[in-house]
mmCIF file of C-alpha atoms in Angstrom:
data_model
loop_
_atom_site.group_PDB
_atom_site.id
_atom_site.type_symbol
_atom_site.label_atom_id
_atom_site.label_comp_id
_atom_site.label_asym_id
_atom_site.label_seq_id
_atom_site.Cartn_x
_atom_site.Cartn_y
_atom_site.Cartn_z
ATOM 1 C CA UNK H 1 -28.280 -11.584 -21.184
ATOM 2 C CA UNK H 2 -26.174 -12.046 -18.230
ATOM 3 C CA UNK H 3 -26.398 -9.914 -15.662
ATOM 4 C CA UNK H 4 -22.734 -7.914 -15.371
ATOM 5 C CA UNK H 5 -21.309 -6.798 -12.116
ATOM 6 C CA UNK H 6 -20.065 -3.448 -12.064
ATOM 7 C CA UNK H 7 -16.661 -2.705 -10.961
ATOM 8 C CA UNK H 8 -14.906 0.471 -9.418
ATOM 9 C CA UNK H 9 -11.350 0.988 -8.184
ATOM 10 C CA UNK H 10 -9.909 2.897 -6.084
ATOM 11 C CA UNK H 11 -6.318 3.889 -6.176
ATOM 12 C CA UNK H 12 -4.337 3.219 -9.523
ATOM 13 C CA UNK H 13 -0.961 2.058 -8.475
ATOM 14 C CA UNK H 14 0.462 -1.357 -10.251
ATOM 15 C CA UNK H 15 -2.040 -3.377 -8.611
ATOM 16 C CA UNK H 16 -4.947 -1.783 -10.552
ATOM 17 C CA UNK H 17 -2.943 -2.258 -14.037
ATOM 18 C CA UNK H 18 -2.911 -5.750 -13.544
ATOM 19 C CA UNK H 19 -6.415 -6.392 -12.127
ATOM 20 C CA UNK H 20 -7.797 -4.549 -14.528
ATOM 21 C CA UNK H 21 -6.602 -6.681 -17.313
ATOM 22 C CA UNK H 22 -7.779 -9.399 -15.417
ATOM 23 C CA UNK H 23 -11.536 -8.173 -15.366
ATOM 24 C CA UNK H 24 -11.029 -7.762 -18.685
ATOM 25 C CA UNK H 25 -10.939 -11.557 -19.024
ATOM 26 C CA UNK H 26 -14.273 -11.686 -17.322
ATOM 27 C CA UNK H 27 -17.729 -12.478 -19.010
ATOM 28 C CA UNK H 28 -19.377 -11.704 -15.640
ATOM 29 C CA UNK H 29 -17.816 -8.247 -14.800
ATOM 30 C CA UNK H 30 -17.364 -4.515 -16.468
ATOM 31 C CA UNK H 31 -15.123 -1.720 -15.119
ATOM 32 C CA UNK H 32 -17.242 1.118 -15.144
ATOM 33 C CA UNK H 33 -15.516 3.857 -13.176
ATOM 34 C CA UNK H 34 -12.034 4.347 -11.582
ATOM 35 C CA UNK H 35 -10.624 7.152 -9.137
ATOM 36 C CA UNK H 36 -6.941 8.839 -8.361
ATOM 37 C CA UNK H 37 -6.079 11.960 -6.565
ATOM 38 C CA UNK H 38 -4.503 13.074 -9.697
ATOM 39 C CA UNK H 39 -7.313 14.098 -11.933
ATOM 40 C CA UNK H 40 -4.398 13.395 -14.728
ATOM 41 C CA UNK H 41 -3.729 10.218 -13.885
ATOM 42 C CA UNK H 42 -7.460 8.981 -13.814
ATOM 43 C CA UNK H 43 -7.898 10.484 -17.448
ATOM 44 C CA UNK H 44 -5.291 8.015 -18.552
ATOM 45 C CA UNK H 45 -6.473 5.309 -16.863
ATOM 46 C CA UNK H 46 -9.870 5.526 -18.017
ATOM 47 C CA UNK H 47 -8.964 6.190 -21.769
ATOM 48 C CA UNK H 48 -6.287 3.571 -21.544
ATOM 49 C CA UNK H 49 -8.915 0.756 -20.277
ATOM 50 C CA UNK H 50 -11.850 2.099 -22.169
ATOM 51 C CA UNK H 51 -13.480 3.010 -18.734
ATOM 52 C CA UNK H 52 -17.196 4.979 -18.470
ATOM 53 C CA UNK H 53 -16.239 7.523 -16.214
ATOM 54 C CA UNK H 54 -12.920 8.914 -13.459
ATOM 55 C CA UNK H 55 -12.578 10.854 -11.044
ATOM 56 C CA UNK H 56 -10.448 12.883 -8.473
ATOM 57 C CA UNK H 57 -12.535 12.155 -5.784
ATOM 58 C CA UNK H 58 -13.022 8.401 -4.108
ATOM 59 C CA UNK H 59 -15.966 9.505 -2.591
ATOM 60 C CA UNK H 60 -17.257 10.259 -5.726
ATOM 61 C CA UNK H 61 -16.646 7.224 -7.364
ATOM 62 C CA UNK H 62 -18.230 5.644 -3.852
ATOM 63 C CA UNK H 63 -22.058 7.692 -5.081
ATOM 64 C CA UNK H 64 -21.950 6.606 -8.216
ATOM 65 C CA UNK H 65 -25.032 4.717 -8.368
ATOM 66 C CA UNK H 66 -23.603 2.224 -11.618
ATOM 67 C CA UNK H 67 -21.186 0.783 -9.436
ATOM 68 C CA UNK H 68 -21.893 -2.499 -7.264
ATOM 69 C CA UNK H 69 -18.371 -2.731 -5.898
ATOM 70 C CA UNK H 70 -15.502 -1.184 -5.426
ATOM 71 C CA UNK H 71 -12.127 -2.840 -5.419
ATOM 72 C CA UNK H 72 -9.579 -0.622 -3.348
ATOM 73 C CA UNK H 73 -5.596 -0.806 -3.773
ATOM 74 C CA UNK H 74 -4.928 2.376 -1.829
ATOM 75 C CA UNK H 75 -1.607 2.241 0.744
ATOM 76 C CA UNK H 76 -2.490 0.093 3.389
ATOM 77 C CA UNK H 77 -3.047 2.609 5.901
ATOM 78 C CA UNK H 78 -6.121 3.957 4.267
ATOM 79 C CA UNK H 79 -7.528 0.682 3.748
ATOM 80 C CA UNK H 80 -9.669 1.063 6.695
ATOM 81 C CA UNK H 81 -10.757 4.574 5.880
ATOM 82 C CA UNK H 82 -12.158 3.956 2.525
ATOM 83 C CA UNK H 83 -13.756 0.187 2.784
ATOM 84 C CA UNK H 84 -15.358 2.379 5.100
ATOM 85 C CA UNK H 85 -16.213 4.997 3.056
ATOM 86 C CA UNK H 86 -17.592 2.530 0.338
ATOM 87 C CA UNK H 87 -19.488 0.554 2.810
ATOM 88 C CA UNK H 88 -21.616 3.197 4.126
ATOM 89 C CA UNK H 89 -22.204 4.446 0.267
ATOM 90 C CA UNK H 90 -23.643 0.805 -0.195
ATOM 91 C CA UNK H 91 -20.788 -0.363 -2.381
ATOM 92 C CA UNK H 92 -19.666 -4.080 -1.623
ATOM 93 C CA UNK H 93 -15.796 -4.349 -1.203
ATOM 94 C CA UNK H 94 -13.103 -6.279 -2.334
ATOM 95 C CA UNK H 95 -10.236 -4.678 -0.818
ATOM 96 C CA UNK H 96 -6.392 -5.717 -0.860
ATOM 97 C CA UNK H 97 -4.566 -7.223 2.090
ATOM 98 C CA UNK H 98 -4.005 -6.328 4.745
ATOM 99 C CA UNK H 99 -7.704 -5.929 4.883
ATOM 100 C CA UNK H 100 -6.784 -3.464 8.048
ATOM 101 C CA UNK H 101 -4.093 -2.269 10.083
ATOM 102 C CA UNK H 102 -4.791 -4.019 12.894
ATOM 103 C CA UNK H 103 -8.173 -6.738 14.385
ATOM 104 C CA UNK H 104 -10.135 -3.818 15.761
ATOM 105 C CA UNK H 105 -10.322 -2.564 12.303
ATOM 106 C CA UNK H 106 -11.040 -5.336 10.829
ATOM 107 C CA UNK H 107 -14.192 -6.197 13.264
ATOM 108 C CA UNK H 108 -15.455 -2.604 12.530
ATOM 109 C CA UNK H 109 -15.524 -3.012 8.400
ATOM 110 C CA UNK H 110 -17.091 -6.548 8.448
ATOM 111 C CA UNK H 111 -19.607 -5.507 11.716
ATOM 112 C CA UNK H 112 -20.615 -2.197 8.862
ATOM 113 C CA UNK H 113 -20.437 -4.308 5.921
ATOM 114 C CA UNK H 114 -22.739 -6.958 7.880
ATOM 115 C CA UNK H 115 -25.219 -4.371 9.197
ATOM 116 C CA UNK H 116 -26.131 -3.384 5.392
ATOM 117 C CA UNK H 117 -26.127 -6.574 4.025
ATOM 118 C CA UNK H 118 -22.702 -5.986 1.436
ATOM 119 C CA UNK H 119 -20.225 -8.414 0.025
ATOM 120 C CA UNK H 120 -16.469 -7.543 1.974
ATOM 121 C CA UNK H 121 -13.909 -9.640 1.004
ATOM 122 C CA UNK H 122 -9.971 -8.984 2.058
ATOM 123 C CA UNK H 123 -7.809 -9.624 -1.568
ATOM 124 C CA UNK H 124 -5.665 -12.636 -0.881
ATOM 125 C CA UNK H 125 -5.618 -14.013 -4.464
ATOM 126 C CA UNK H 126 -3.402 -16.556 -3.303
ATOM 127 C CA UNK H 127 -6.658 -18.707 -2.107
ATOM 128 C CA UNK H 128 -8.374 -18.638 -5.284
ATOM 129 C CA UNK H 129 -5.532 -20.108 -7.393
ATOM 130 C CA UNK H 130 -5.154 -23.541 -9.193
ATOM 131 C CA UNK H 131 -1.947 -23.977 -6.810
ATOM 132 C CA UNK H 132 -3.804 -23.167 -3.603
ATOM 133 C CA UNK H 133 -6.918 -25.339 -4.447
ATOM 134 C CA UNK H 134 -4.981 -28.103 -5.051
ATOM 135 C CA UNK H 135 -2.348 -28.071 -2.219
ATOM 136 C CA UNK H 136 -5.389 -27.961 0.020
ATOM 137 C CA UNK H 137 -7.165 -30.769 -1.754
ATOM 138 C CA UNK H 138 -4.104 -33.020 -1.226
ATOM 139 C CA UNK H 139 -3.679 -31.900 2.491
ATOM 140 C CA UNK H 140 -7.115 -32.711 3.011
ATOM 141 C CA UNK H 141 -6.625 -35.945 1.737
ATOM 142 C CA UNK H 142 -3.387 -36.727 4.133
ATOM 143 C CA UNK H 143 -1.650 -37.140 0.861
ATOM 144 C CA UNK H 144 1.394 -36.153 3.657
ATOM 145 C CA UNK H 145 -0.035 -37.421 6.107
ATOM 146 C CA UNK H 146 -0.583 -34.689 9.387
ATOM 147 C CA UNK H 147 1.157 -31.423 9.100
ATOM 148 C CA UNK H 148 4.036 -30.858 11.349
ATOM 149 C CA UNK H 149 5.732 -28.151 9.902
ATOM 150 C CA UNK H 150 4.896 -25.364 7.703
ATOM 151 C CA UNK H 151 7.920 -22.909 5.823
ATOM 152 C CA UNK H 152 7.581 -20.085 4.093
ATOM 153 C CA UNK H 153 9.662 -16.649 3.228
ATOM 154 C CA UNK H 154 8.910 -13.957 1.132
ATOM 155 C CA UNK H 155 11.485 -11.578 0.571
ATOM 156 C CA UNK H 156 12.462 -8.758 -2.308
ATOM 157 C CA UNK H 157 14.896 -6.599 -2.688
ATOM 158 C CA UNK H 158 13.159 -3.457 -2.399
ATOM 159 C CA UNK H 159 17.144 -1.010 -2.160
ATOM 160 C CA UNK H 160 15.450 0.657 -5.148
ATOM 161 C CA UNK H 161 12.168 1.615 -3.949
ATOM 162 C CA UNK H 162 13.449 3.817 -1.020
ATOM 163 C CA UNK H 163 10.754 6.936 -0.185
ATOM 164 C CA UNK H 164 7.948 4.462 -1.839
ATOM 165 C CA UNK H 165 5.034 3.989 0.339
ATOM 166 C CA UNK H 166 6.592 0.190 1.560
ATOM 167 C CA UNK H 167 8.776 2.387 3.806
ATOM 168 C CA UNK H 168 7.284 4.844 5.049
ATOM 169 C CA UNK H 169 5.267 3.959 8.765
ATOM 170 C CA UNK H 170 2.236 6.438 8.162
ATOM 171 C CA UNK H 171 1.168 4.360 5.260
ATOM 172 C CA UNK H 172 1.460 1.125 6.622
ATOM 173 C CA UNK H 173 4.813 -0.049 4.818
ATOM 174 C CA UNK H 174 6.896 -2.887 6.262
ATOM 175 C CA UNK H 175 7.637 -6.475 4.939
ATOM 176 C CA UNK H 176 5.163 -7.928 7.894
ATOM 177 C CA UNK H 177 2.293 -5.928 6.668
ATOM 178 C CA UNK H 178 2.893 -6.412 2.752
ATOM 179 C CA UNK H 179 4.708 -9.802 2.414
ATOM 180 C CA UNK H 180 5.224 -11.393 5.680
ATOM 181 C CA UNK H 181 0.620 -11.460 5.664
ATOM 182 C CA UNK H 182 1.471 -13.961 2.732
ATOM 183 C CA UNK H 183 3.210 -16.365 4.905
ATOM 184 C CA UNK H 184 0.773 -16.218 7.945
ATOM 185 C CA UNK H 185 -1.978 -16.287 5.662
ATOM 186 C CA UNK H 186 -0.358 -20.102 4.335
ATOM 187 C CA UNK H 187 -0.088 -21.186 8.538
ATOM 188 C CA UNK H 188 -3.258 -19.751 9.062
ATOM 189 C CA UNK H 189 -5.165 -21.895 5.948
ATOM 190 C CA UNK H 190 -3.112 -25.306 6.439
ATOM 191 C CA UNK H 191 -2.956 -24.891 10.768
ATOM 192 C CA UNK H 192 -5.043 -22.779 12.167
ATOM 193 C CA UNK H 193 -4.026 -20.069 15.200
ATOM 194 C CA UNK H 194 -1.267 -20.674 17.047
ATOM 195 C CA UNK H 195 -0.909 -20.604 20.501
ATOM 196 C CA UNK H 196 2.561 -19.403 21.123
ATOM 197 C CA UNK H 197 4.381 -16.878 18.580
ATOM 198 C CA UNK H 198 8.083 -15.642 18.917
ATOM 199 C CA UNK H 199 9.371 -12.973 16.619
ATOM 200 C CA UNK H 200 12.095 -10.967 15.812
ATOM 201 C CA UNK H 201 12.447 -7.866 13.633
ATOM 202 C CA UNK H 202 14.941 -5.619 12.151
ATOM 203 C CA UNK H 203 14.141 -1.793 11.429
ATOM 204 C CA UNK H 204 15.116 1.213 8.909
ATOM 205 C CA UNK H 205 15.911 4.781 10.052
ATOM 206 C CA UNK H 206 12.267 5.314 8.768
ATOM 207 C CA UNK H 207 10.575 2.863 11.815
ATOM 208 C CA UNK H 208 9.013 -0.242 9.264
ATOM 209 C CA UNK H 209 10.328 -3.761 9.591
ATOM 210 C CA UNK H 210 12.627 -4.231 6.745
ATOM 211 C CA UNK H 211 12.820 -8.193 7.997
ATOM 212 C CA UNK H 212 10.699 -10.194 10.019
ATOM 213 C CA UNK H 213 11.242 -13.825 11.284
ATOM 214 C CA UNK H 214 8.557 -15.828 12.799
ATOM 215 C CA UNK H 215 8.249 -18.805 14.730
ATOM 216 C CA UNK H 216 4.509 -20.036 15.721
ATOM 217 C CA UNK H 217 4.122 -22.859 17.955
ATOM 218 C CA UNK H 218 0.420 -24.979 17.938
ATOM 219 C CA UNK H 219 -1.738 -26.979 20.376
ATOM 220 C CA UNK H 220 -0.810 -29.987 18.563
ATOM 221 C CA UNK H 221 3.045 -29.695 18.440
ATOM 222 C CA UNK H 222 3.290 -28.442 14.728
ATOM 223 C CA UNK H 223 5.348 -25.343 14.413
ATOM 224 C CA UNK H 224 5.707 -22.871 11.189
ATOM 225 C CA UNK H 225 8.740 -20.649 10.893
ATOM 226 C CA UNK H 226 8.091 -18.103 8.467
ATOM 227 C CA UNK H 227 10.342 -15.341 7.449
ATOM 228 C CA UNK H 228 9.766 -11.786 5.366
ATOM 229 C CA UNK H 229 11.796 -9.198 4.270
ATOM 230 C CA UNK H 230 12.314 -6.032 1.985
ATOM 231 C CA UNK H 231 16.209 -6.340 2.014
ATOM 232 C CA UNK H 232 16.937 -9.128 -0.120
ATOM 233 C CA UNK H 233 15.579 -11.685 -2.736
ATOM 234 C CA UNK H 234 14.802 -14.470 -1.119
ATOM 235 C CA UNK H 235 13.526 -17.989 -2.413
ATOM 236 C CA UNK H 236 10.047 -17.593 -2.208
ATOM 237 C CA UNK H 237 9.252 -20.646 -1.607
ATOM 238 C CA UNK H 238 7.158 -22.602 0.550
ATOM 239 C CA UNK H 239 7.138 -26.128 2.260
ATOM 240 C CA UNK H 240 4.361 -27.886 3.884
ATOM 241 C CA UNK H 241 5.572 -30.758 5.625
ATOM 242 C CA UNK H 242 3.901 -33.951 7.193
ATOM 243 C CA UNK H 243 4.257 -37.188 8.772
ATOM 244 C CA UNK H 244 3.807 -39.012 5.347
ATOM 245 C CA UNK H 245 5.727 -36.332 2.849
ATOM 246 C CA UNK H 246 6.797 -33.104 1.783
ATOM 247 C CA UNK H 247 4.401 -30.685 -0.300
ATOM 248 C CA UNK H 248 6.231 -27.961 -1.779
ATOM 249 C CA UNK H 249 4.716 -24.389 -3.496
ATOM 250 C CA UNK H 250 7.624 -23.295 -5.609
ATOM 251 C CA UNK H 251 8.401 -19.959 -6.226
ATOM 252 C CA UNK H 252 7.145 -17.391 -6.028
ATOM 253 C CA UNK H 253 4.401 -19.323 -3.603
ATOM 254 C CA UNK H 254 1.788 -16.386 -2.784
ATOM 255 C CA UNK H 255 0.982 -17.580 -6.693
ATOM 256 C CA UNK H 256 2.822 -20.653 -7.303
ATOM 257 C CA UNK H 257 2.530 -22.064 -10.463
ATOM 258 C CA UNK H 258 4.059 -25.750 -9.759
ATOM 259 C CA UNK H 259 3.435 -28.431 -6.380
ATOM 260 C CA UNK H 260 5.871 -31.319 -6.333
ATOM 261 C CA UNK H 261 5.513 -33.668 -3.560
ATOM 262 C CA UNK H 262 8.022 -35.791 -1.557
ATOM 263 C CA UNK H 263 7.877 -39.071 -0.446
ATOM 264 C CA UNK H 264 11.091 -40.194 1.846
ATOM 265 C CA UNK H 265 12.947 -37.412 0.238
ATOM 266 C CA UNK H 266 12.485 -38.527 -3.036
ATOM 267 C CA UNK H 267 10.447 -36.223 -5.920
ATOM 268 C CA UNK H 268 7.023 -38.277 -6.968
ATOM 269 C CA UNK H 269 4.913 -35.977 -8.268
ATOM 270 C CA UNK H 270 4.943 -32.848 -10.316
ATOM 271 C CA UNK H 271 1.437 -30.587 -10.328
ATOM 272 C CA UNK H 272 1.853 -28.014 -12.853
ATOM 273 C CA UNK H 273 -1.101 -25.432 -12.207
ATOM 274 C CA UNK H 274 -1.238 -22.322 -14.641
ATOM 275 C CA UNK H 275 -3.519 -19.208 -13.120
ATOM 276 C CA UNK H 276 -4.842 -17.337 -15.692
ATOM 277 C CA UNK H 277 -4.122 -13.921 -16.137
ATOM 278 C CA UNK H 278 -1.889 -11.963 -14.212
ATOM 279 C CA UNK H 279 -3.345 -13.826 -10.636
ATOM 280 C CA UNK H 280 -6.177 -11.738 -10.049
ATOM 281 C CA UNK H 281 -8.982 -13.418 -12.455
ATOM 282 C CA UNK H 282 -10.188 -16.652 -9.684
ATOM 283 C CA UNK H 283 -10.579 -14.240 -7.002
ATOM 284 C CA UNK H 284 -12.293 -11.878 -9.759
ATOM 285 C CA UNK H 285 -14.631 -14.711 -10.386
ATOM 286 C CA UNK H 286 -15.373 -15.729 -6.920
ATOM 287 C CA UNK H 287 -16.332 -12.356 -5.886
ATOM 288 C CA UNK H 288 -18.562 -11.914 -9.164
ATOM 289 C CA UNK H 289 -20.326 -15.485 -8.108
ATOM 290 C CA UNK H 290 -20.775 -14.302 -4.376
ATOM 291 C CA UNK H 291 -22.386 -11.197 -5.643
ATOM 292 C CA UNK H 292 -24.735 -12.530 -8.503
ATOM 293 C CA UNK H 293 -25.722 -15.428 -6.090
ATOM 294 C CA UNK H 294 -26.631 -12.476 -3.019
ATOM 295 C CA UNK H 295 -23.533 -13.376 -0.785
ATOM 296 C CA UNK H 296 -22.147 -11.072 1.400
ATOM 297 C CA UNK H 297 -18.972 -13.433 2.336
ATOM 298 C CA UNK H 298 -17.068 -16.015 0.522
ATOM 299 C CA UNK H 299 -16.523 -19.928 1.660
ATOM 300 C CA UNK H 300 -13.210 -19.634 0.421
ATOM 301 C CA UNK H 301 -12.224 -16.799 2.158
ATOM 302 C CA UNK H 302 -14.953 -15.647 4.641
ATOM 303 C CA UNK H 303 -14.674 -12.834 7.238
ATOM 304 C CA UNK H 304 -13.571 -14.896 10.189
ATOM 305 C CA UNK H 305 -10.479 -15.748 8.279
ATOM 306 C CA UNK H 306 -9.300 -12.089 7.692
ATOM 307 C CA UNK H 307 -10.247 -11.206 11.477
ATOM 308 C CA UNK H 308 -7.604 -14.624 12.645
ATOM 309 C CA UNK H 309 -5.085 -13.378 10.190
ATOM 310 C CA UNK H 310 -5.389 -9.631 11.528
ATOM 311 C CA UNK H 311 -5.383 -11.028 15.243
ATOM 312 C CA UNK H 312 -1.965 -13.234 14.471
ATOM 313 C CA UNK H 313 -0.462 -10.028 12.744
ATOM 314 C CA UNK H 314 -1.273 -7.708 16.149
ATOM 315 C CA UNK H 315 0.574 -10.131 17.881
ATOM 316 C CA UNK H 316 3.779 -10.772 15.719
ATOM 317 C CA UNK H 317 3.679 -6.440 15.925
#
């Protein structure tokens, strides 16, 4: 028999809905506890999934010794706090972006997770999509030639969600810190750092970013101007363009599901790339294979990456 890795989550928001119908697709994993602060709320959960045991307590969940890792999809302002919490329980960690609020944070959870030898990954499920690994393939093969510009937005219309967590400073809300990381994240994987940023921001009566343009400036000339925002629906599209052609992620492209290229303005190929599930089942599966195979960090998306991606966000902030 296989061995199984065993799955907790912490926090049962939307996210955890969806991911856990996506480890439901996996041969390699079993959800075997989950956690809320409403005792209520974790019943439900657990009945509704068919899940071995809830709680009311994360630290809780973070003893139980069935568990191997812990996926956490608390606000992002307690990110920090319980990785941290699950770290030192010797639980591995797959928690989602922004991995923390800030570099400093970031340093301390993969410096803890190092020191006991435990698999902490930050949950950008964009890189483990069909759409990502093959936009990357065909930028690594110049199939545009060199990248000179990268564009990206990410905006929603988020009027109806006023007094939801997105808004409110304390827990980390914003559209930098929940949709604009999606955009940096793309710069960051197709060119690098930069080494000049500009940005500009506009706030709500409640102090969090409800838009957030970016321009980022690099060593070799190429620039990316990236935009987020809670205000209005936006495109959601991104465009990765070189000296050869144009590579486009259509909508929405955090987890785009079609590539066309562009040769002299003119349409020449089509990639249609279908993730499975609801987005979450490749980076699923690359955690289980980093685990069963005694990894502590993944290729795809190792711990340097997340600390670069934290260090650009402290300086568009």
């Amino acid at each position: 028999m296989v061995k199984k890795v065993n799955w907790g989550i912490i926090g049962l928001g939307n996210s955890a809905n969806k991911f856990t119908q996506d480890l439901a697709r996996s041969p390699n994993a079993a959800l075997r506890s989950v956690a809320s602060r409403e005792i209520d709320k974790a019943k439900q959960f657990s009945q509704e999934y068919d899940v071995v045991s809830f709680y009311d307590s994360y630290k809780e969940l973070a003893k139980n010794p069935d568990i191997d890792i812990v996926y956490i999809t608390t606000p992002n302002a307690f990110h920090f706090e319980h990785a941290m919490m699950c770290l030192k329980e010797g639980k591995s960690v797959l928690c989602e972006k922004p991995l923390g609020m800030n570099a400093d944070e970031v340093k301390m959870m993969i410096k803890e997770a190092k020191s006991r030898n435990l698999f902490l990954m930050e949950g950008l499920s964009t890189r483990f999509i069909p759409s990502t690994e093959k936009a990357l393939s065909l930028i690594e093969k110049k199939f545009i030639g060199d990248i000179t510009m990268v564009r990206a937005d990410f905006g929603i219309d988020a009027s109806s969600l006023k007094g939801n967590w997105l808004f409110d400073k304390n827990m980390g809300g914003g559209s930098l810190s929940d949709l604009g990381i999606y955009t940096i994240y793309l710069s960051l994987l197709t060119l690098g750092s930069p080494s000049k940023i500009k940005a500009m921001a506009r706030f709500t009566d409640t102090e969090v970013d409800s838009f957030c343009a970016m321009l980022f400036d690099y060593e070799n000339n190429a620039k990316a101007v990236l935009e987020s925002n809670l205000e209005t629906k936006t495109p959601n599209e991104a465009y990765i363009y070189g000296t050869k052609g144009v590579l486009k992620l259509h909508r929405n492209f955090s987890h785009a599901e079609k590539i066309s290229i562009f040769i002299n303005g003119k349409l020449v190929f089509n990639f249609d790339l279908k993730f499975e599930g609801n987005g979450y089942f490749h980076e699923i599966e690359e955690v289980n294979r980093c685990l069963l195979n005694g990894k502590i960090e993944s290729d795809k998306l190792p711990h340097s990456t997340s600390l670069k991606l934290a260090q650009i966000m402290d300086k568009v902030k």
